[in-house]
PDB file of C-alpha atoms in Angstrom:
ATOM      1  CA  MET A  89      10.639  -1.294  18.478  1.00  0.00           C
ATOM      2  CA  ALA A  90       9.902   1.015  15.567  1.00  0.00           C
ATOM      3  CA  LYS A  91      10.141  -1.888  13.164  1.00  0.00           C
ATOM      4  CA  GLY A  92       7.698  -3.909  15.216  1.00  0.00           C
ATOM      5  CA  ASN A  93       5.192  -1.051  15.268  1.00  0.00           C
ATOM      6  CA  HIS A  94       5.495  -0.629  11.502  1.00  0.00           C
ATOM      7  CA  GLN A  95       4.783  -4.310  10.883  1.00  0.00           C
ATOM      8  CA  GLY A  96       1.824  -4.117  13.226  1.00  0.00           C
ATOM      9  CA  GLN A  97       0.348  -1.244  11.217  1.00  0.00           C
ATOM     10  CA  VAL A  98       0.843  -3.033   7.916  1.00  0.00           C
ATOM     11  CA  LEU A  99      -0.798  -6.239   9.177  1.00  0.00           C
ATOM     12  CA  ARG A 100      -3.528  -4.531  11.181  1.00  0.00           C
ATOM     13  CA  ASP A 101      -6.284  -5.294   8.655  1.00  0.00           C
ATOM     14  CA  HIS A 102      -4.966  -8.745   7.678  1.00  0.00           C
ATOM     15  CA  LYS A 103      -6.705 -11.919   8.785  1.00  0.00           C
ATOM     16  CA  LYS A 104      -4.515 -14.672  10.176  1.00  0.00           C
ATOM     17  CA  VAL A 105      -5.252 -18.139   8.782  1.00  0.00           C
ATOM     18  CA  GLY A 106      -2.822 -20.662  10.185  1.00  0.00           C
ATOM     19  CA  GLN A 107       0.622 -19.162   9.663  1.00  0.00           C
ATOM     20  CA  LYS A 108      -0.510 -16.886   6.815  1.00  0.00           C
ATOM     21  CA  PHE A 109      -1.824 -13.319   6.954  1.00  0.00           C
ATOM     22  CA  ILE A 110      -4.562 -12.690   4.371  1.00  0.00           C
ATOM     23  CA  PRO A 111      -4.760  -9.065   3.060  1.00  0.00           C
ATOM     24  CA  PRO A 112      -8.162  -7.303   3.208  1.00  0.00           C
ATOM     25  CA  LEU A 113      -9.119  -7.660  -0.452  1.00  0.00           C
ATOM     26  CA  MET A 114      -8.229 -11.342  -0.521  1.00  0.00           C
ATOM     27  CA  GLN A 115     -10.886 -11.844   2.161  1.00  0.00           C
ATOM     28  CA  LEU A 116     -13.618 -10.875  -0.303  1.00  0.00           C
ATOM     29  CA  PRO A 117     -15.702 -13.684  -1.854  1.00  0.00           C
ATOM     30  CA  ASN A 118     -14.606 -15.010  -5.271  1.00  0.00           C
ATOM     31  CA  MET A 119     -11.182 -13.392  -4.868  1.00  0.00           C
ATOM     32  CA  LYS A 120      -8.146 -15.266  -6.120  1.00  0.00           C
ATOM     33  CA  GLU A 121      -4.424 -14.581  -6.216  1.00  0.00           C
ATOM     34  CA  THR A 122      -2.707 -14.385  -9.579  1.00  0.00           C
ATOM     35  CA  SER A 123       0.894 -14.280 -10.688  1.00  0.00           C
ATOM     36  CA  PHE A 124       1.972 -10.658 -10.962  1.00  0.00           C
ATOM     37  CA  ARG A 125       4.606 -11.293 -13.620  1.00  0.00           C
ATOM     38  CA  ASP A 126       2.560 -13.654 -15.775  1.00  0.00           C
ATOM     39  CA  ASN A 127      -0.847 -12.013 -15.560  1.00  0.00           C
ATOM     40  CA  THR A 128      -0.746  -8.542 -14.044  1.00  0.00           C
ATOM     41  CA  LEU A 129       2.470  -7.093 -15.487  1.00  0.00           C
ATOM     42  CA  PRO A 130       1.224  -7.187 -19.117  1.00  0.00           C
ATOM     43  CA  CYS A 131      -1.985  -5.492 -18.001  1.00  0.00           C
ATOM     44  CA  LEU A 132      -0.097  -2.642 -16.328  1.00  0.00           C
ATOM     45  CA  ILE A 133       2.677  -2.326 -18.916  1.00  0.00           C
ATOM     46  CA  TRP A 134       1.128   0.876 -20.268  1.00  0.00           C
ATOM     47  CA  LEU A 135       1.537   2.532 -16.863  1.00  0.00           C
ATOM     48  CA  SER A 136       5.152   1.403 -16.734  1.00  0.00           C
ATOM     49  CA  ALA A 137       5.836   3.105 -20.069  1.00  0.00           C
ATOM     50  CA  ILE A 138       4.112   6.290 -18.944  1.00  0.00           C
ATOM     51  CA  PHE A 139       5.911   6.594 -15.604  1.00  0.00           C
ATOM     52  CA  LEU A 140       9.311   5.787 -17.107  1.00  0.00           C
ATOM     53  CA  ARG A 141       9.283   8.744 -19.487  1.00  0.00           C
ATOM     54  CA  ASN A 142       7.098  11.386 -17.873  1.00  0.00           C
ATOM     55  CA  PRO A 143       7.014  13.309 -14.570  1.00  0.00           C
ATOM     56  CA  ASP A 144       5.084  11.584 -11.778  1.00  0.00           C
ATOM     57  CA  LEU A 145       2.495  14.330 -11.350  1.00  0.00           C
ATOM     58  CA  GLN A 146       1.716  14.455 -15.059  1.00  0.00           C
ATOM     59  CA  SER A 147       1.566  10.662 -15.273  1.00  0.00           C
ATOM     60  CA  VAL A 148      -0.866  10.286 -12.378  1.00  0.00           C
ATOM     61  CA  HIS A 149      -3.020  13.154 -13.636  1.00  0.00           C
ATOM     62  CA  TYR A 150      -3.487  11.902 -17.183  1.00  0.00           C
ATOM     63  CA  VAL A 151      -3.880   8.228 -16.245  1.00  0.00           C
ATOM     64  CA  ILE A 152      -6.589   8.931 -13.668  1.00  0.00           C
ATOM     65  CA  GLU A 153      -8.327  11.507 -15.876  1.00  0.00           C
ATOM     66  CA  PHE A 154      -8.320   9.121 -18.839  1.00  0.00           C
ATOM     67  CA  LEU A 155      -9.841   6.294 -16.811  1.00  0.00           C
ATOM     68  CA  ILE A 156     -12.468   8.585 -15.295  1.00  0.00           C
ATOM     69  CA  LYS A 157     -13.298   9.837 -18.799  1.00  0.00           C
ATOM     70  CA  CYS A 158     -13.711   6.238 -19.982  1.00  0.00           C
ATOM     71  CA  LYS A 159     -16.040   5.558 -17.064  1.00  0.00           C
ATOM     72  CA  ASP A 160     -18.140   8.648 -17.786  1.00  0.00           C
ATOM     73  CA  ILE A 161     -18.387   7.880 -21.508  1.00  0.00           C
ATOM     74  CA  LEU A 162     -19.356   4.237 -21.015  1.00  0.00           C
ATOM     75  CA  ASN A 163     -21.771   5.093 -18.200  1.00  0.00           C
ATOM     76  CA  ASP A 164     -22.034   1.421 -17.317  1.00  0.00           C
ATOM     77  CA  ASP A 165     -21.549   0.198 -13.762  1.00  0.00           C
ATOM     78  CA  LYS A 166     -20.802  -3.270 -15.119  1.00  0.00           C
ATOM     79  CA  SER A 167     -17.805  -2.154 -17.187  1.00  0.00           C
ATOM     80  CA  PRO A 168     -14.526  -3.643 -15.887  1.00  0.00           C
ATOM     81  CA  ALA A 169     -11.579  -1.838 -14.301  1.00  0.00           C
ATOM     82  CA  LEU A 170      -9.891  -0.413 -17.384  1.00  0.00           C
ATOM     83  CA  VAL A 171      -6.590   0.269 -15.666  1.00  0.00           C
ATOM     84  CA  PHE A 172      -5.885  -3.374 -16.578  1.00  0.00           C
ATOM     85  CA  LEU A 173      -5.261  -3.512 -20.333  1.00  0.00           C
ATOM     86  CA  ASN A 174      -6.917  -6.908 -20.741  1.00  0.00           C
ATOM     87  CA  ASN A 175     -10.235  -5.374 -19.756  1.00  0.00           C
ATOM     88  CA  PHE A 176     -10.280  -3.140 -22.842  1.00  0.00           C
ATOM     89  CA  ASP A 177     -10.603  -6.369 -24.835  1.00  0.00           C
ATOM     90  CA  LYS A 178     -13.928  -6.921 -23.095  1.00  0.00           C
ATOM     91  CA  LEU A 179     -15.361  -3.745 -24.630  1.00  0.00           C
ATOM     92  CA  THR A 180     -17.205  -3.753 -27.928  1.00  0.00           C
ATOM     93  CA  ALA A 181     -15.940  -1.871 -30.979  1.00  0.00           C
ATOM     94  CA  GLU A 182     -18.802   0.566 -30.454  1.00  0.00           C
ATOM     95  CA  GLN A 183     -17.720   1.252 -26.872  1.00  0.00           C
ATOM     96  CA  LYS A 184     -14.111   1.805 -27.922  1.00  0.00           C
ATOM     97  CA  GLY A 185     -15.291   4.168 -30.640  1.00  0.00           C
ATOM     98  CA  ARG A 186     -17.271   6.180 -28.116  1.00  0.00           C
ATOM     99  CA  ILE A 187     -14.194   6.504 -25.912  1.00  0.00           C
ATOM    100  CA  SER A 188     -11.966   7.557 -28.806  1.00  0.00           C
ATOM    101  CA  GLU A 189     -14.470  10.131 -30.050  1.00  0.00           C
ATOM    102  CA  GLY A 190     -15.379  11.298 -26.560  1.00  0.00           C
ATOM    103  CA  ILE A 191     -11.899  12.366 -25.489  1.00  0.00           C
ATOM    104  CA  GLU A 192     -12.058  16.123 -25.940  1.00  0.00           C
ATOM    105  CA  ASP A 193      -8.798  16.835 -24.114  1.00  0.00           C
ATOM    106  CA  GLN A 194      -6.334  16.795 -27.001  1.00  0.00           C
ATOM    107  CA  ALA A 195      -3.394  17.245 -24.628  1.00  0.00           C
ATOM    108  CA  MET A 196      -4.365  14.054 -22.795  1.00  0.00           C
ATOM    109  CA  LEU A 197      -4.809  12.130 -26.040  1.00  0.00           C
ATOM    110  CA  ASN A 198      -1.440  13.324 -27.355  1.00  0.00           C
ATOM    111  CA  PHE A 199       0.182  12.400 -24.047  1.00  0.00           C
ATOM    112  CA  LEU A 200      -1.159   8.841 -24.226  1.00  0.00           C
ATOM    113  CA  ARG A 201      -0.245   8.415 -27.873  1.00  0.00           C
ATOM    114  CA  GLU A 202       3.291   9.726 -27.491  1.00  0.00           C
ATOM    115  CA  SER A 203       3.888   7.613 -24.379  1.00  0.00           C
ATOM    116  CA  LEU A 204       2.480   4.394 -25.844  1.00  0.00           C
ATOM    117  CA  VAL A 205       3.178   4.587 -29.572  1.00  0.00           C
ATOM    118  CA  HIS A 206       5.988   2.020 -29.294  1.00  0.00           C
ATOM    119  CA  HIS A 207       3.504  -0.492 -27.860  1.00  0.00           C
ATOM    120  CA  HIS A 208       1.069   0.184 -30.684  1.00  0.00           C
ATOM    121  CA  HIS A 209       3.856  -0.175 -33.241  1.00  0.00           C
ATOM    122  CA  LEU A 210       5.218  -3.488 -31.937  1.00  0.00           C
ATOM    123  CA  LEU A 211       2.285  -5.376 -30.448  1.00  0.00           C
ATOM    124  CA  GLU A 212      -0.553  -6.911 -32.423  1.00  0.00           C
ATOM    125  CA  ASP A 213      -4.059  -6.471 -31.029  1.00  0.00           C
ATOM    126  CA  TYR A 214      -2.799  -3.869 -28.567  1.00  0.00           C
ATOM    127  CA  PRO A 215      -5.795  -3.165 -26.294  1.00  0.00           C
ATOM    128  CA  LEU A 216      -5.345   0.618 -26.616  1.00  0.00           C
ATOM    129  CA  GLY A 217      -4.818   0.445 -30.362  1.00  0.00           C
ATOM    130  CA  PHE A 218      -8.151   2.176 -30.979  1.00  0.00           C
ATOM    131  CA  LEU A 219      -6.628   5.420 -29.653  1.00  0.00           C
ATOM    132  CA  PHE A 220      -4.233   5.459 -32.617  1.00  0.00           C
ATOM    133  CA  GLU A 221      -6.815   5.397 -35.399  1.00  0.00           C
ATOM    134  CA  ASP A 222      -5.810   7.911 -38.110  1.00  0.00           C
ATOM    135  CA  TYR A 223      -2.728   8.794 -36.052  1.00  0.00           C
ATOM    136  CA  VAL A 224       0.329   9.351 -38.229  1.00  0.00           C
ATOM    137  CA  TYR A 225       3.609   8.549 -36.529  1.00  0.00           C
ATOM    138  CA  GLY A 226       7.188   7.586 -37.214  1.00  0.00           C
ATOM    139  CA  VAL A 227       8.899   5.050 -34.945  1.00  0.00           C
ATOM    140  CA  ASP A 228      12.260   3.342 -35.206  1.00  0.00           C
ATOM    141  CA  ARG A 229      11.622  -0.348 -34.589  1.00  0.00           C
ATOM    142  CA  GLU A 230      14.831  -0.981 -32.673  1.00  0.00           C
ATOM    143  CA  GLU A 231      14.264   2.034 -30.450  1.00  0.00           C
ATOM    144  CA  ALA A 232      10.680   0.938 -29.856  1.00  0.00           C
ATOM    145  CA  LEU A 233      11.892  -2.531 -28.896  1.00  0.00           C
ATOM    146  CA  GLU A 234      14.390  -1.074 -26.421  1.00  0.00           C
ATOM    147  CA  HIS A 235      11.614   1.004 -24.860  1.00  0.00           C
ATOM    148  CA  LEU A 236       9.423  -2.075 -24.514  1.00  0.00           C
ATOM    149  CA  LYS A 237      12.257  -3.987 -22.857  1.00  0.00           C
ATOM    150  CA  GLU A 238      12.700  -1.107 -20.420  1.00  0.00           C
ATOM    151  CA  ASP A 239       8.958  -1.098 -19.669  1.00  0.00           C
ATOM    152  CA  VAL A 240       9.052  -4.793 -18.804  1.00  0.00           C
ATOM    153  CA  SER A 241      12.345  -4.765 -16.899  1.00  0.00           C
ATOM    154  CA  ALA A 242      11.276  -1.836 -14.740  1.00  0.00           C
ATOM    155  CA  LEU A 243       8.138  -3.690 -13.643  1.00  0.00           C
ATOM    156  CA  LEU A 244       9.594  -7.159 -13.021  1.00  0.00           C
ATOM    157  CA  ASP A 245      10.628  -6.335  -9.462  1.00  0.00           C
ATOM    158  CA  ARG A 246       7.429  -5.416  -7.659  1.00  0.00           C
ATOM    159  CA  CYS A 247       9.339  -3.817  -4.790  1.00  0.00           C
ATOM    160  CA  THR A 248      11.087  -1.019  -6.707  1.00  0.00           C
ATOM    161  CA  MET A 249       9.813   2.536  -6.393  1.00  0.00           C
ATOM    162  CA  HIS A 250       8.820   2.537 -10.074  1.00  0.00           C
ATOM    163  CA  SER A 251       6.711  -0.605  -9.669  1.00  0.00           C
ATOM    164  CA  THR A 252       5.166   0.753  -6.497  1.00  0.00           C
ATOM    165  CA  LYS A 253       4.130   3.974  -8.248  1.00  0.00           C
ATOM    166  CA  VAL A 254       2.540   1.943 -11.040  1.00  0.00           C
ATOM    167  CA  GLN A 255       0.695  -0.380  -8.661  1.00  0.00           C
ATOM    168  CA  THR A 256      -0.419   2.471  -6.398  1.00  0.00           C
ATOM    169  CA  THR A 257      -1.794   4.451  -9.337  1.00  0.00           C
ATOM    170  CA  ALA A 258      -3.643   1.366 -10.575  1.00  0.00           C
ATOM    171  CA  PHE A 259      -5.120   0.729  -7.144  1.00  0.00           C
ATOM    172  CA  VAL A 260      -6.195   4.343  -6.617  1.00  0.00           C
ATOM    173  CA  SER A 261      -7.712   4.471 -10.109  1.00  0.00           C
ATOM    174  CA  MET A 262     -10.040   1.603  -9.215  1.00  0.00           C
ATOM    175  CA  THR A 263     -11.378   3.560  -6.258  1.00  0.00           C
ATOM    176  CA  ALA A 264     -11.611   6.778  -8.320  1.00  0.00           C
ATOM    177  CA  THR A 265     -13.691   5.052 -11.005  1.00  0.00           C
ATOM    178  CA  GLY A 266     -15.960   3.166  -8.631  1.00  0.00           C
ATOM    179  CA  LYS A 267     -14.544  -0.264  -9.454  1.00  0.00           C
ATOM    180  CA  LEU A 268     -13.314  -0.864  -5.941  1.00  0.00           C
ATOM    181  CA  PHE A 269     -15.016   0.148  -2.719  1.00  0.00           C
ATOM    182  CA  LEU A 270     -13.065   0.050   0.511  1.00  0.00           C
ATOM    183  CA  SER A 271     -14.641  -0.464   3.895  1.00  0.00           C
ATOM    184  CA  SER A 272     -14.324   2.399   6.350  1.00  0.00           C
ATOM    185  CA  ALA A 273     -13.105  -0.233   8.804  1.00  0.00           C
ATOM    186  CA  ILE A 274      -9.875  -0.624   6.818  1.00  0.00           C
ATOM    187  CA  ASP A 275      -7.090   1.613   8.075  1.00  0.00           C
ATOM    188  CA  LEU A 276      -5.884   2.950   4.730  1.00  0.00           C
ATOM    189  CA  PRO A 277      -2.395   4.393   4.292  1.00  0.00           C
ATOM    190  CA  ASP A 278      -1.761   7.787   2.702  1.00  0.00           C
ATOM    191  CA  PHE A 279      -1.258   6.826  -0.946  1.00  0.00           C
ATOM    192  CA  ASN A 280       0.175  10.253  -1.787  1.00  0.00           C
ATOM    193  CA  SER A 281       3.197   9.509   0.389  1.00  0.00           C
ATOM    194  CA  ILE A 282       4.632   7.288  -2.367  1.00  0.00           C
ATOM    195  CA  PHE A 283       5.177  10.470  -4.364  1.00  0.00           C
ATOM    196  CA  THR A 284       5.577  13.106  -1.651  1.00  0.00           C
ATOM    197  CA  ALA A 285       7.668  11.189   0.909  1.00  0.00           C
ATOM    198  CA  PRO A 286       8.987   8.034  -0.793  1.00  0.00           C
ATOM    199  CA  ASP A 287      11.464   7.217   1.998  1.00  0.00           C
ATOM    200  CA  SER A 288       8.968   7.552   4.845  1.00  0.00           C
ATOM    201  CA  ASP A 289       7.435   4.783   6.953  1.00  0.00           C
ATOM    202  CA  GLU A 290       4.039   5.730   5.546  1.00  0.00           C
ATOM    203  CA  SER A 291       5.341   5.190   2.021  1.00  0.00           C
ATOM    204  CA  LYS A 292       6.572   1.734   3.030  1.00  0.00           C
ATOM    205  CA  ARG A 293       3.137   1.003   4.435  1.00  0.00           C
ATOM    206  CA  VAL A 294       1.543   2.036   1.136  1.00  0.00           C
ATOM    207  CA  ALA A 295       3.924  -0.228  -0.777  1.00  0.00           C
ATOM    208  CA  SER A 296       3.082  -3.225   1.419  1.00  0.00           C
ATOM    209  CA  PHE A 297      -0.648  -2.567   1.205  1.00  0.00           C
ATOM    210  CA  VAL A 298      -0.692  -2.164  -2.565  1.00  0.00           C
ATOM    211  CA  ARG A 299       1.516  -5.184  -3.268  1.00  0.00           C
ATOM    212  CA  ALA A 300      -0.759  -7.311  -1.111  1.00  0.00           C
ATOM    213  CA  ASN A 301      -3.906  -6.194  -2.894  1.00  0.00           C
ATOM    214  CA  ILE A 302      -3.223  -5.236  -6.528  1.00  0.00           C
ATOM    215  CA  ASN A 303      -3.091  -8.849  -7.728  1.00  0.00           C
ATOM    216  CA  ALA A 304      -6.401  -9.404  -6.016  1.00  0.00           C
ATOM    217  CA  GLY A 305      -7.917  -6.607  -8.076  1.00  0.00           C
ATOM    218  CA  ALA A 306      -6.646  -8.076 -11.318  1.00  0.00           C
ATOM    219  CA  GLY A 307      -7.663 -11.584 -10.305  1.00  0.00           C
ATOM    220  CA  PHE A 308     -11.150 -10.419  -9.415  1.00  0.00           C
ATOM    221  CA  GLN A 309     -11.704  -9.105 -12.919  1.00  0.00           C
ATOM    222  CA  ASP A 310     -10.408 -12.295 -14.519  1.00  0.00           C
ATOM    223  CA  ALA A 311     -12.535 -14.447 -12.230  1.00  0.00           C
ATOM    224  CA  GLU A 312     -15.606 -12.567 -13.419  1.00  0.00           C
ATOM    225  CA  GLU A 313     -14.849 -12.408 -17.109  1.00  0.00           C
ATOM    226  CA  GLY A 314     -12.753 -15.441 -17.980  1.00  0.00           C
ATOM    227  CA  GLU A 315      -9.201 -15.971 -19.175  1.00  0.00           C
ATOM    228  CA  ASN A 316      -6.692 -13.165 -19.519  1.00  0.00           C
ATOM    229  CA  GLU A 317      -5.868 -13.636 -23.200  1.00  0.00           C
ATOM    230  CA  TRP A 318      -3.983 -10.349 -23.459  1.00  0.00           C
ATOM    231  CA  SER A 319      -1.281 -11.441 -21.011  1.00  0.00           C
ATOM    232  CA  LYS A 320      -0.775 -14.720 -22.853  1.00  0.00           C
ATOM    233  CA  SER A 321      -0.515 -12.873 -26.159  1.00  0.00           C
ATOM    234  CA  PHE A 322       1.834 -10.266 -24.705  1.00  0.00           C
ATOM    235  CA  TRP A 323       4.411 -12.763 -23.475  1.00  0.00           C
ATOM    236  CA  SER A 324       4.178 -14.788 -26.672  1.00  0.00           C
ATOM    237  CA  GLN A 325       4.801 -11.677 -28.764  1.00  0.00           C
ATOM    238  CA  CYS A 326       7.660 -10.560 -26.518  1.00  0.00           C
ATOM    239  CA  PHE A 327       9.315 -13.938 -27.028  1.00  0.00           C
ATOM    240  CA  ASP A 328       8.982 -13.609 -30.800  1.00  0.00           C
ATOM    241  CA  LEU A 329      10.215 -10.003 -30.796  1.00  0.00           C
ATOM    242  CA  GLU A 330      13.254 -10.923 -28.727  1.00  0.00           C
ATOM    243  CA  ALA A 331      14.051 -13.838 -31.032  1.00  0.00           C
ATOM    244  CA  CYS A 332      13.935 -11.532 -34.058  1.00  0.00           C
ATOM    245  CA  SER A 333      15.970  -8.711 -32.514  1.00  0.00           C
TER     246      SER A 333
END
């Protein structure tokens, strides 16, 4: 009985079309589903790296604060959801420069650099590369490659707790930065439960909700702005890096 009630809560806001249940965001116009592994994973790989090597509270705090800071600096309602790395490629050099110069919180900047320096070191045209301008660092290539492999492996299974934390943070960031507006008619789960009560029924409801909708968020951006070149480049570079390791 409890299981049946839980499924009913998860599917409450879904629309049944034939034998399929369509999640709320996929009911929006111009929305399309994308492959999480092929398209979305490379765009969220920076969050995977951050959550793997830092406490949850610190990770959520700095990720959300960074994205809000980007929003405030750009001051442009048309700017894309920057939680997806590919969307940084849609910014001009001038916009990236404003973000880099506008980050006054040195602790946040150091946190991002230290968490993502292995990406910057290994990947050409890394979308957050502008944060590393004039940054002096020392990285062992083999260690950096192992970290990158861990970042990818940890995110391949969308149903793990790590992946759920990443996807939940990405989803919440879109609402925090005004890139996603949710109808009051949608019965939203308590997103904090992923971190405060990970084994609870509410946490499971969050996981189901986010998995059903995060691809829609990424797909919506791509549908507006064209092909996701970053994801293609990421997998191509990973193949080359693996072949050379």
